[in-house]
Amino acid sequence: PASQSPAQRHPSPARPSEQDVYDRRRKRLESEAVQREAQILEFQRQHWQEM
């Protein structure tokens, strides 16, 4: 369950599992991609308004 802390899930919390590391990296990459896409769309919108 989500209520459990990572220390309770893993016997050695100092070394998170590869799945945790992968999930965290994937979430960060996804959020960065979303932000970048929003910036590109905003840039395109402003660019077309100027023409």
XYZ file of C-alpha atoms in Angstrom:
51
model
C 0.000 0.000 0.000
C 1.041 3.610 -0.555
C 0.762 4.315 3.180
C 3.852 2.194 3.790
C 7.148 4.032 3.891
C 9.992 2.867 1.626
C 11.888 1.709 4.719
C 9.089 -0.760 5.484
C 8.934 -2.067 1.925
C 12.678 -2.583 1.456
C 14.957 -4.400 3.911
C 17.765 -1.984 2.974
C 16.303 1.488 2.350
C 19.781 2.892 1.701
C 19.761 0.969 -1.595
C 16.428 1.435 -3.368
C 15.410 -1.292 -5.741
C 16.127 -0.926 -9.443
C 12.388 -0.669 -10.059
C 12.127 2.343 -7.744
C 15.077 4.022 -9.432
C 13.601 3.298 -12.857
C 10.147 4.605 -11.890
C 11.597 7.798 -10.430
C 13.732 8.431 -13.519
C 10.804 7.709 -15.850
C 8.507 10.090 -13.936
C 11.111 12.842 -14.072
C 11.694 12.346 -17.794
C 7.950 12.364 -18.451
C 7.430 15.612 -16.538
C 10.369 17.224 -18.335
C 8.968 16.116 -21.694
C 5.557 17.581 -20.847
C 7.110 20.905 -19.844
C 9.236 21.013 -22.991
C 6.219 20.249 -25.173
C 4.233 23.039 -23.505
C 7.077 25.485 -24.110
C 7.285 24.489 -27.777
C 3.537 24.906 -28.252
C 3.634 28.316 -26.558
C 6.567 29.384 -28.727
C 4.779 28.271 -31.896
C 1.596 30.073 -30.851
C 3.465 33.335 -30.279
C 5.405 32.891 -33.511
C 2.256 32.461 -35.596
C 0.649 35.494 -33.951
C 3.576 37.673 -35.043
C 3.323 36.664 -38.696
